[in-house]
Short mmCIF file of C-alpha atoms and ligand atoms in Angstrom, two decimals:
data_model
loop_
_atom_site.label_atom_id
_atom_site.label_comp_id
_atom_site.label_asym_id
_atom_site.label_seq_id
_atom_site.Cartn_x
_atom_site.Cartn_y
_atom_site.Cartn_z
CA UNK C 1 -6.66 -18.93 -6.93
CA UNK C 2 -6.97 -14.83 -8.67
CA UNK C 3 -7.20 -15.59 -11.45
CA UNK C 4 -8.57 -11.82 -14.23
CA UNK C 5 -11.27 -14.12 -14.33
CA UNK C 6 -12.47 -15.63 -11.64
CA UNK C 7 -12.39 -11.97 -10.25
CA UNK C 8 -14.34 -10.28 -12.83
CA UNK C 9 -16.72 -13.66 -13.16
CA UNK C 10 -17.55 -12.26 -9.00
CA UNK C 11 -18.06 -9.67 -10.68
CA UNK C 12 -19.97 -9.90 -12.64
CA UNK C 13 -22.32 -11.86 -10.06
CA UNK C 14 -22.24 -8.70 -7.40
CA UNK C 15 -23.26 -6.77 -10.63
CA UNK C 16 -26.64 -9.09 -11.70
CA UNK C 17 -28.21 -8.26 -8.33
CA UNK C 18 -28.48 -4.44 -9.72
CA UNK C 19 -28.93 -4.81 -13.12
CA UNK C 20 -31.37 -6.26 -15.05
CA UNK C 21 -30.00 -10.04 -16.94
CA UNK C 22 -30.66 -7.62 -20.63
CA UNK C 23 -28.21 -5.02 -19.14
CA UNK C 24 -26.11 -7.51 -18.37
CA UNK C 25 -25.67 -9.06 -21.53
CA UNK C 26 -25.49 -6.05 -23.19
CA UNK C 27 -23.02 -4.39 -22.30
CA UNK C 28 -20.46 -7.18 -20.89
CA UNK C 29 -21.25 -10.35 -22.89
CA UNK C 30 -18.22 -9.82 -25.39
CA UNK C 31 -16.06 -8.59 -22.23
CA UNK C 32 -12.98 -10.63 -21.32
CA UNK C 33 -10.35 -10.45 -17.91
CA UNK C 34 -7.47 -9.56 -19.28
CA UNK C 35 -4.98 -9.13 -16.91
CA UNK C 36 -5.23 -8.35 -12.80
CA UNK C 37 -2.18 -7.01 -11.09
CA UNK C 38 -1.49 -4.65 -7.83
CA UNK C 39 -4.21 -3.17 -7.81
CA UNK C 40 -5.78 -2.94 -11.96
CA UNK C 41 -8.35 -5.04 -13.17
CA UNK C 42 -8.07 -4.59 -17.07
CA UNK C 43 -11.39 -5.69 -19.02
CA UNK C 44 -11.67 -6.45 -23.02
CA UNK C 45 -14.23 -5.28 -25.16
CA UNK C 46 -14.47 -5.22 -28.56
CA UNK C 47 -16.71 -2.50 -29.23
CA UNK C 48 -15.91 1.48 -28.38
CA UNK C 49 -18.84 2.44 -28.49
CA UNK C 50 -19.26 -0.21 -25.47
CA UNK C 51 -16.15 1.03 -23.34
CA UNK C 52 -17.11 4.80 -23.45
CA UNK C 53 -20.20 3.74 -21.85
CA UNK C 54 -19.48 1.11 -19.33
CA UNK C 55 -16.47 4.01 -18.40
CA UNK C 56 -19.29 6.20 -18.24
CA UNK C 57 -22.39 4.03 -16.69
CA UNK C 58 -20.54 0.91 -14.58
CA UNK C 59 -17.11 1.61 -13.05
CA UNK C 60 -18.67 3.52 -9.86
CA UNK C 61 -20.41 -0.13 -9.67
CA UNK C 62 -17.55 -2.28 -11.22
CA UNK C 63 -15.47 0.15 -8.70
CA UNK C 64 -17.16 -0.74 -5.27
CA UNK C 65 -17.77 -4.77 -6.71
CA UNK C 66 -14.12 -5.52 -6.75
CA UNK C 67 -14.02 -3.01 -3.05
CA UNK C 68 -16.33 -5.76 -2.02
CA UNK C 69 -13.90 -8.93 -3.42
CA UNK C 70 -11.29 -7.23 -2.33
CA UNK C 71 -11.66 -5.14 0.99
CA UNK C 72 -9.60 -2.26 -1.28
CA UNK C 73 -10.42 -0.52 -3.55
CA UNK C 74 -8.53 -1.45 -7.29
CA UNK C 75 -9.08 1.42 -10.24
CA UNK C 76 -10.80 -0.55 -13.51
CA UNK C 77 -8.72 -0.01 -16.99
CA UNK C 78 -11.64 -0.09 -20.30
CA UNK C 79 -9.53 -1.59 -23.27
CA UNK C 80 -10.68 -1.67 -26.49
CA UNK C 81 -8.56 -3.21 -28.92
CA UNK C 82 -6.60 -0.28 -29.90
CA UNK C 83 -5.51 0.03 -26.19
CA UNK C 84 -5.44 -4.25 -25.86
CA UNK C 85 -2.47 -4.03 -28.44
CA UNK C 86 -0.60 -1.45 -27.20
CA UNK C 87 -1.41 -3.46 -23.76
CA UNK C 88 0.58 -6.44 -25.36
CA UNK C 89 2.84 -4.84 -26.92
CA UNK C 90 4.27 -2.68 -23.99
CA UNK C 91 3.64 -6.19 -21.46
CA UNK C 92 6.52 -7.56 -22.95
CA UNK C 93 8.28 -5.02 -20.51
CA UNK C 94 7.20 -5.23 -16.36
CA UNK C 95 4.36 -4.57 -14.75
CA UNK C 96 6.01 -1.60 -12.57
CA UNK C 97 9.01 -0.86 -14.20
CA UNK C 98 10.21 1.58 -11.03
CA UNK C 99 9.94 -1.33 -8.93
CA UNK C 100 13.35 -2.41 -11.43
CA UNK C 101 14.83 0.59 -10.68
CA UNK C 102 15.24 0.06 -6.69
CA UNK C 103 17.93 -1.69 -6.40
CA UNK C 104 21.73 -1.91 -4.71
CA UNK C 105 23.51 0.11 -6.96
CA UNK C 106 20.75 2.89 -7.10
CA UNK C 107 20.74 3.50 -3.11
CA UNK C 108 22.86 6.02 -2.25
CA UNK C 109 24.27 5.01 1.10
CA UNK C 110 24.49 7.64 4.13
CA UNK C 111 25.18 8.12 8.07
CA UNK C 112 20.52 7.89 8.27
CA UNK C 113 20.16 4.14 6.48
CA UNK C 114 23.93 3.30 6.42
CA UNK C 115 23.38 0.09 8.76
CA UNK C 116 19.57 -0.35 7.98
CA UNK C 117 21.48 -0.84 4.16
CA UNK C 118 24.68 -2.95 5.31
CA UNK C 119 21.68 -4.83 6.82
CA UNK C 120 19.75 -5.22 3.54
CA UNK C 121 23.26 -5.73 1.12
CA UNK C 122 24.07 -8.99 3.57
CA UNK C 123 20.87 -10.56 3.39
CA UNK C 124 21.03 -9.68 -0.09
CA UNK C 125 23.96 -11.64 -0.85
CA UNK C 126 21.37 -15.30 -0.40
CA UNK C 127 22.82 -17.59 2.17
CA UNK C 128 20.26 -16.72 5.24
CA UNK C 129 23.16 -15.84 8.22
CA UNK C 130 21.96 -15.94 12.20
CA UNK C 131 22.40 -12.88 13.04
CA UNK C 132 20.71 -10.91 10.45
CA UNK C 133 17.35 -13.51 10.56
CA UNK C 134 14.69 -12.09 10.42
CA UNK C 135 16.11 -8.14 9.57
CA UNK C 136 12.90 -5.88 10.86
CA UNK C 137 13.48 -2.92 8.62
CA UNK C 138 11.77 0.40 9.98
CA UNK C 139 11.06 4.22 9.37
CA UNK C 140 8.93 7.04 8.46
CA UNK C 141 7.28 6.22 5.74
CA UNK C 142 9.62 7.55 2.08
CA UNK C 143 12.81 7.18 3.03
CA UNK C 144 13.43 3.70 0.72
CA UNK C 145 12.21 0.75 2.61
CA UNK C 146 10.48 -0.63 -0.14
CA UNK C 147 13.96 0.24 -2.25
CA UNK C 148 15.40 -2.34 0.26
CA UNK C 149 12.94 -5.29 1.15
CA UNK C 150 13.48 -4.97 -3.59
CA UNK C 151 16.46 -4.49 -3.45
CA UNK C 152 16.92 -7.68 -1.67
CA UNK C 153 14.53 -10.05 -3.55
CA UNK C 154 16.85 -8.03 -7.18
CA UNK C 155 19.80 -9.99 -6.10
CA UNK C 156 18.72 -13.22 -4.34
CA UNK C 157 16.54 -13.44 -8.08
CA UNK C 158 20.05 -12.90 -10.72
CA UNK C 159 22.07 -14.57 -7.15
CA UNK C 160 19.55 -17.93 -6.98
CA UNK C 161 17.08 -18.44 -8.95
CA UNK C 162 16.40 -21.22 -8.51
CA UNK C 163 15.23 -19.91 -4.98
CA UNK C 164 11.43 -19.33 -4.09
CA UNK C 165 10.44 -15.60 -3.34
CA UNK C 166 7.84 -14.28 -1.50
CA UNK C 167 7.38 -10.68 -1.47
CA UNK C 168 4.14 -9.50 -0.06
CA UNK C 169 2.60 -6.32 1.27
CA UNK C 170 1.11 -6.54 4.95
CA UNK C 171 -1.95 -5.51 3.44
CA UNK C 172 -1.83 -7.71 0.51
CA UNK C 173 -1.45 -10.65 2.69
CA UNK C 174 -4.15 -9.46 4.73
CA UNK C 175 -6.94 -8.89 1.82
CA UNK C 176 -5.42 -12.86 0.37
CA UNK C 177 -6.03 -14.19 3.94
CA UNK C 178 -8.97 -12.76 3.91
CA UNK C 179 -10.38 -13.91 -0.20
CA UNK C 180 -8.26 -17.80 0.83
CA UNK C 181 -11.07 -17.43 4.18
CA UNK C 182 -13.83 -16.83 2.28
CA UNK C 183 -13.38 -19.04 -0.52
CA UNK C 184 -11.90 -21.45 1.44
CA UNK C 185 -8.74 -22.06 -0.10
CA UNK C 186 -6.62 -21.93 2.67
CA UNK C 187 -4.01 -24.61 2.02
CA UNK C 188 -3.08 -23.23 -1.36
CA UNK C 189 -2.69 -19.70 1.21
CA UNK C 190 -0.24 -21.83 3.07
CA UNK C 191 1.38 -23.34 0.39
CA UNK C 192 2.02 -20.12 -1.37
CA UNK C 193 4.18 -19.20 1.44
CA UNK C 194 4.73 -21.45 3.96
CA UNK C 195 7.24 -22.82 1.41
CA UNK C 196 8.54 -20.34 0.55
CA UNK C 197 13.42 -20.20 0.67
CA UNK C 198 13.18 -16.35 0.90
CA UNK C 199 9.95 -13.56 2.75
CA UNK C 200 10.07 -10.87 2.01
CA UNK C 201 6.96 -8.81 3.74
CA UNK C 202 6.45 -4.79 3.01
CA UNK C 203 4.65 -3.12 5.44
CA UNK C 204 3.79 -5.14 8.46
CA UNK C 205 2.53 -2.85 10.37
CA UNK C 206 -0.88 -3.52 8.40
CA UNK C 207 -0.95 -6.70 9.48
CA UNK C 208 -1.45 -5.65 13.58
CA UNK C 209 -5.50 -5.89 13.88
CA UNK C 210 -7.35 -8.94 13.97
CA UNK C 211 -6.61 -12.14 16.34
CA UNK C 212 -7.16 -14.55 12.80
CA UNK C 213 -4.70 -12.75 11.28
CA UNK C 214 -2.43 -12.80 13.39
CA UNK C 215 -2.46 -16.66 14.29
CA UNK C 216 -1.43 -16.59 10.67
CA UNK C 217 1.03 -14.76 10.36
CA UNK C 218 2.47 -16.14 13.68
CA UNK C 219 2.40 -19.30 11.70
CA UNK C 220 4.06 -18.83 8.61
CA UNK C 221 6.66 -16.80 10.16
CA UNK C 222 7.55 -19.85 12.51
CA UNK C 223 7.32 -22.52 10.13
CA UNK C 224 9.72 -20.50 8.37
CA UNK C 225 11.62 -19.45 10.69
CA UNK C 226 12.38 -23.05 11.76
CA UNK C 227 12.88 -24.15 8.16
CA UNK C 228 16.05 -21.86 8.35
CA UNK C 229 14.01 -19.70 5.64
CA UNK C 230 15.90 -15.59 5.95
CA UNK C 231 12.56 -13.80 6.96
CA UNK C 232 12.93 -10.01 5.99
CA UNK C 233 10.89 -7.23 7.54
CA UNK C 234 10.03 -3.57 6.56
CA UNK C 235 7.52 -0.99 9.39
CA UNK C 236 6.87 2.29 9.72
CA UNK C 237 7.02 1.72 13.43
CA UNK C 238 9.45 -1.01 15.67
CA UNK C 239 8.00 -3.63 17.87
CA UNK C 240 8.17 -2.43 20.72
CA UNK C 241 5.02 0.04 18.93
CA UNK C 242 3.45 -1.92 16.95
CA UNK C 243 0.59 -2.56 19.60
CA UNK C 244 -2.15 -4.22 18.38
CA UNK C 245 0.47 -7.25 18.11
CA UNK C 246 0.01 -10.01 19.92
CA UNK C 247 3.04 -10.42 23.00
CA UNK C 248 3.76 -13.37 21.22
CA UNK C 249 4.37 -11.60 17.84
CA UNK C 250 5.83 -8.88 19.21
CA UNK C 251 8.19 -11.08 21.37
CA UNK C 252 9.64 -12.90 18.11
CA UNK C 253 9.78 -9.71 16.25
CA UNK C 254 11.35 -7.82 18.50
CA UNK C 255 14.32 -10.79 18.63
CA UNK C 256 14.93 -9.14 14.42
CA UNK C 257 17.85 -8.13 13.41
CA UNK C 258 16.14 -4.19 14.05
CA UNK C 259 17.56 -2.13 11.79
CA UNK C 260 16.44 1.97 11.28
CA UNK C 261 16.58 4.64 8.56
CA UNK C 262 16.15 7.83 9.84
CA UNK C 263 15.19 10.90 7.50
CA UNK C 264 18.32 11.76 4.75
CA UNK C 265 20.68 14.09 6.33
CA UNK C 266 22.11 17.29 4.43
CA UNK C 267 25.14 15.40 3.04
CA UNK C 268 22.52 12.53 1.36
CA UNK C 269 20.04 14.85 0.31
CA UNK C 270 22.44 16.31 -1.47
CA UNK C 271 23.84 13.29 -2.97
CA UNK C 272 20.78 11.66 -3.10
CA UNK C 273 19.22 15.51 -5.72
CA UNK C 274 22.45 14.65 -7.49
CA UNK C 275 22.09 10.99 -8.62
CA UNK C 276 18.36 11.41 -9.15
CA UNK C 277 18.95 14.40 -11.58
CA UNK C 278 22.06 12.59 -12.79
CA UNK C 279 19.98 9.28 -13.54
CA UNK C 280 17.96 11.40 -15.45
CA UNK C 281 21.42 13.00 -17.74
CA UNK C 282 20.66 16.52 -16.78
CA UNK C 283 23.16 18.27 -13.80
CA UNK C 284 21.53 20.69 -11.53
CA UNK C 285 23.44 24.10 -10.71
CA UNK C 286 25.18 23.58 -7.04
CA UNK C 287 22.80 26.67 -5.86
CA UNK C 288 20.09 24.70 -7.21
CA UNK C 289 20.60 20.95 -5.79
CA UNK C 290 21.52 22.78 -2.50
CA UNK C 291 17.72 24.92 -2.30
CA UNK C 292 16.47 21.78 -2.53
CA UNK C 293 18.21 19.87 -0.05
CA UNK C 294 17.32 22.72 2.29
CA UNK C 295 14.13 23.15 1.77
CA UNK C 296 12.60 19.54 1.48
CA UNK C 297 13.92 18.12 4.64
CA UNK C 298 11.91 15.60 5.98
CA UNK C 299 11.40 12.50 3.12
CA UNK C 300 13.41 11.11 -0.13
CA UNK C 301 10.17 10.45 -1.93
CA UNK C 302 9.68 14.18 -1.57
CA UNK C 303 13.69 14.86 -3.16
CA UNK C 304 12.59 12.48 -6.13
CA UNK C 305 9.18 14.30 -6.97
CA UNK C 306 11.45 17.59 -6.52
CA UNK C 307 13.76 16.81 -9.26
CA UNK C 308 11.05 15.09 -11.83
CA UNK C 309 9.02 17.85 -11.66
CA UNK C 310 11.57 20.88 -12.00
CA UNK C 311 13.84 17.89 -15.17
CA UNK C 312 9.99 17.61 -16.95
CA UNK C 313 9.21 21.35 -16.52
CA UNK C 314 12.49 22.31 -18.12
CA UNK C 315 11.16 20.20 -20.91
CA UNK C 316 8.53 21.44 -21.07
CA UNK C 317 8.33 25.29 -20.68
CA UNK C 318 12.34 25.02 -21.45
CA UNK C 319 12.53 26.77 -18.59
CA UNK C 320 16.59 27.05 -17.42
CA UNK C 321 17.01 25.75 -13.92
CA UNK C 322 18.04 28.08 -11.36
CA UNK C 323 16.99 28.92 -7.90
CA UNK C 324 14.47 31.29 -9.61
CA UNK C 325 12.92 29.78 -11.62
CA UNK C 326 12.93 26.20 -9.67
CA UNK C 327 11.70 27.84 -5.51
CA UNK C 328 7.96 29.85 -8.05
CA UNK C 329 7.93 25.19 -9.03
CA UNK C 330 8.30 23.37 -5.67
CA UNK C 331 6.48 26.18 -4.07
CA UNK C 332 3.06 24.07 -4.84
CA UNK C 333 5.38 21.04 -3.54
CA UNK C 334 5.81 22.25 -0.36
CA UNK C 335 2.50 23.21 0.39
CA UNK C 336 0.99 20.33 -0.91
CA UNK C 337 2.67 17.66 1.21
CA UNK C 338 0.93 19.62 4.15
CA UNK C 339 -2.10 19.02 2.33
CA UNK C 340 -2.52 15.85 1.85
CA UNK C 341 -5.94 14.60 2.50
CA UNK C 342 -6.59 11.36 2.84
CA UNK C 343 -10.18 9.44 0.98
CA UNK C 344 -13.46 8.53 2.61
CA UNK C 345 -12.62 5.79 1.26
CA UNK C 346 -9.09 4.92 1.76
CA UNK C 347 -10.75 5.56 5.72
CA UNK C 348 -13.32 2.91 5.47
CA UNK C 349 -11.02 0.09 3.52
CA UNK C 350 -8.49 0.40 6.11
CA UNK C 351 -11.40 0.57 9.27
CA UNK C 352 -13.11 -1.99 8.02
CA UNK C 353 -10.07 -4.34 6.55
CA UNK C 354 -8.66 -3.81 10.26
CA UNK C 355 -11.24 -6.21 11.83
CA UNK C 356 -11.88 -8.38 9.00
CA UNK C 357 -15.10 -6.57 6.84
CA UNK C 358 -16.47 -5.34 4.03
CA UNK C 359 -16.26 -1.05 3.16
CA UNK C 360 -19.62 -2.71 2.42
CA UNK C 361 -20.59 -4.19 5.59
CA UNK C 362 -19.03 -0.90 7.34
CA UNK C 363 -21.98 1.33 5.44
CA UNK C 364 -24.53 -1.47 4.89
CA UNK C 365 -26.73 -1.72 8.36
CA UNK C 366 -25.59 -5.10 10.08
CA UNK C 367 -25.40 -4.65 14.07
CA UNK C 368 -23.03 -7.25 14.64
CA UNK C 369 -20.99 -5.68 17.55
CA UNK C 370 -17.55 -5.67 15.70
CA UNK C 371 -19.18 -3.43 12.38
CA UNK C 372 -21.08 -1.57 15.09
CA UNK C 373 -17.37 -0.61 16.19
CA UNK C 374 -15.42 -0.45 13.24
CA UNK C 375 -18.68 2.18 11.47
CA UNK C 376 -18.34 4.77 14.83
CA UNK C 377 -14.64 4.14 14.32
CA UNK C 378 -14.47 5.14 10.54
CA UNK C 379 -17.10 7.88 11.65
CA UNK C 380 -14.69 9.00 13.76
CA UNK C 381 -11.97 9.77 12.39
CA UNK C 382 -13.91 10.84 8.84
CA UNK C 383 -14.75 13.58 11.09
CA UNK C 384 -11.61 14.05 11.79
CA UNK C 385 -8.96 14.02 8.62
CA UNK C 386 -11.23 15.04 6.58
CA UNK C 387 -13.21 18.32 5.86
CA UNK C 388 -16.82 16.95 5.06
CA UNK C 389 -19.85 17.85 8.10
CA UNK C 390 -21.69 15.07 9.86
CA UNK C 391 -24.56 15.22 7.35
CA UNK C 392 -21.87 13.85 4.37
CA UNK C 393 -20.66 11.45 6.87
CA UNK C 394 -24.60 10.46 7.30
CA UNK C 395 -24.81 10.15 3.28
CA UNK C 396 -21.83 7.90 2.80
CA UNK C 397 -23.23 5.54 5.45
CA UNK C 398 -26.25 4.34 3.72
CA UNK C 399 -27.31 7.67 4.50
CA UNK C 400 -28.46 7.53 8.35
CA UNK C 401 -29.18 10.89 9.62
CA UNK C 402 -26.56 13.43 11.51
CA UNK C 403 -27.58 12.77 14.76
CA UNK C 404 -26.30 9.30 14.74
CA UNK C 405 -23.49 10.36 12.86
CA UNK C 406 -23.02 12.75 15.82
CA UNK C 407 -23.80 9.73 18.36
CA UNK C 408 -21.61 7.51 16.88
CA UNK C 409 -18.73 9.98 17.34
CA UNK C 410 -19.38 10.60 20.31
CA UNK C 411 -19.04 6.73 21.76
CA UNK C 412 -15.56 6.86 20.34
CA UNK C 413 -14.72 9.96 22.34
CA UNK C 414 -16.28 8.74 25.11
CA UNK C 415 -14.40 4.96 25.00
CA UNK C 416 -10.97 7.19 24.11
CA UNK C 417 -10.71 8.24 27.95
CA UNK C 418 -12.29 5.44 29.42
CA UNK C 419 -9.72 2.60 27.75
CA UNK C 420 -6.40 4.34 26.69
CA UNK C 421 -5.92 1.10 25.01
CA UNK C 422 -8.32 1.55 22.72
CA UNK C 423 -5.97 5.11 21.46
CA UNK C 424 -3.64 2.67 20.14
CA UNK C 425 -6.48 0.90 18.38
CA UNK C 426 -7.62 4.46 17.05
CA UNK C 427 -3.32 5.23 15.73
CA UNK C 428 -2.86 1.94 15.00
CA UNK C 429 -5.52 2.64 12.23
CA UNK C 430 -5.05 6.68 12.13
CA UNK C 431 -0.67 5.52 10.59
CA UNK C 432 -1.60 2.67 8.03
CA UNK C 433 -4.03 5.32 6.12
CA UNK C 434 -1.55 7.72 6.56
CA UNK C 435 0.91 5.42 4.93
CA UNK C 436 -1.53 4.60 2.17
CA UNK C 437 -2.25 8.15 1.30
P1 ADP G 1 9.26 3.35 2.19
O1 ADP G 1 9.05 1.82 0.77
O2 ADP G 1 10.45 3.51 3.24
O3 ADP G 1 8.68 4.16 2.03
P2 ADP G 1 10.45 3.56 -0.97
O4 ADP G 1 12.31 2.74 -1.10
O5 ADP G 1 9.02 3.40 -1.51
O6 ADP G 1 10.47 4.65 0.81
O7 ADP G 1 11.03 5.60 -1.04
C1 ADP G 1 10.83 6.26 -1.63
C2 ADP G 1 11.55 6.73 -2.85
O8 ADP G 1 12.74 7.61 -2.54
C3 ADP G 1 11.47 5.50 -3.79
O9 ADP G 1 11.44 5.75 -5.47
C4 ADP G 1 12.66 5.28 -3.74
O10 ADP G 1 13.91 4.62 -4.76
C5 ADP G 1 14.38 6.56 -3.34
N1 ADP G 1 14.46 5.74 -2.53
C6 ADP G 1 14.15 6.06 -0.98
N2 ADP G 1 16.03 6.13 -0.86
C7 ADP G 1 17.53 6.49 -1.35
C8 ADP G 1 18.24 5.97 -1.09
N3 ADP G 1 18.94 6.29 -0.67
N4 ADP G 1 18.24 6.41 -2.39
C9 ADP G 1 18.39 6.98 -3.92
N5 ADP G 1 16.88 6.82 -3.77
C10 ADP G 1 15.59 6.33 -2.88
MG1 MG G 2 7.70 1.25 0.93
#
């Protein structure tokens, strides 16, 4: 329903409201959409010169158009002939190589993830079991939820190649749903998900929010459940803390088998560092392993990043791997961790998505109730989460002046004081933003 060519056609349509026909035909007539994958659109142009012009002049506009279509950020990659050739040669490999490493064999088990791992393994055996359906895996970011979900997918697709597996992220489900509604393609949408033998949804917290999404999700979920199909969810929080879920949906999710993953303890951190280094063909001295394990404590993704960085430095700089060399390398990493600031685009698109709107709706002039509220929330969150001034924020929102921004922020602050329910909305949106950043 969403071929690269269709999407590119829609992009050109949007561009044509800003550019002249001559400009469009000069720069884009011989462009061809090659591929649309996760969040990237690949476009080919046979001319190296046009590639550089498109990259220099139009890339921002193309990205905004994509943002309008998908209510999310897309990257655009312009390929000339060489680029296309390289891509075609590489495409015998799967698009996201790393996902292929998300197998049970590569998952290191410790106290903090033992139960989730065992449950995932049982589900990965492929025969839906009463007690394990649905399976709901939750835990903070970077602890291995996506890894386990894909391990299940791998295992099932190997054992039962004929099964239809739907594996989707909560936010993708949402984007597809928005698009299907807009294009009147709900039948196709439903067929795709309700016909699955296995339904795996990563980061389900993204669907909390607008009632239409929850309805569609609820119906998909019920249909599959009643057919006895296996369902697996991951989320950054347990169902009981998904405040913006309708009660009936929450009740259903609460009856899942809930398996949490906690941050890794000392022993598991050490084991993971060893395992990741070994996979890259390197053995770290014990004091180095311990040093990393003592300092990076909250998250497996960071451990993995540290191991990769240390090995990359050794290769480039010909450094020995010692505690001293590692200390200076990791300093930046320790610092960086606390300083992650979301981009304004992320804040706007997550807020918009929560209200089933597009970022353009939020930045524009519409005054419908939802749009106005979502716009005020986005301004409030940008002020809270970034270093931007009121004036900067006003500029993002179609050149509104700083007093408008200020009064929007004040209104949100007042609502927060008056309605306790409202703080849950803000905290849901904030978590969504943080899990992307
Ligand atoms: P989450 O989905 O919980 O945010 P991911 O599954 O994306 O986390 O994990 C982050 C990274 O850490 C991935 O590269 C994953 O392979 C790795 N990882 C997490 N837990 C483990 C584990 N127990 N053993 C090996 N690798 C792990
Ligand atoms: Mg994940």
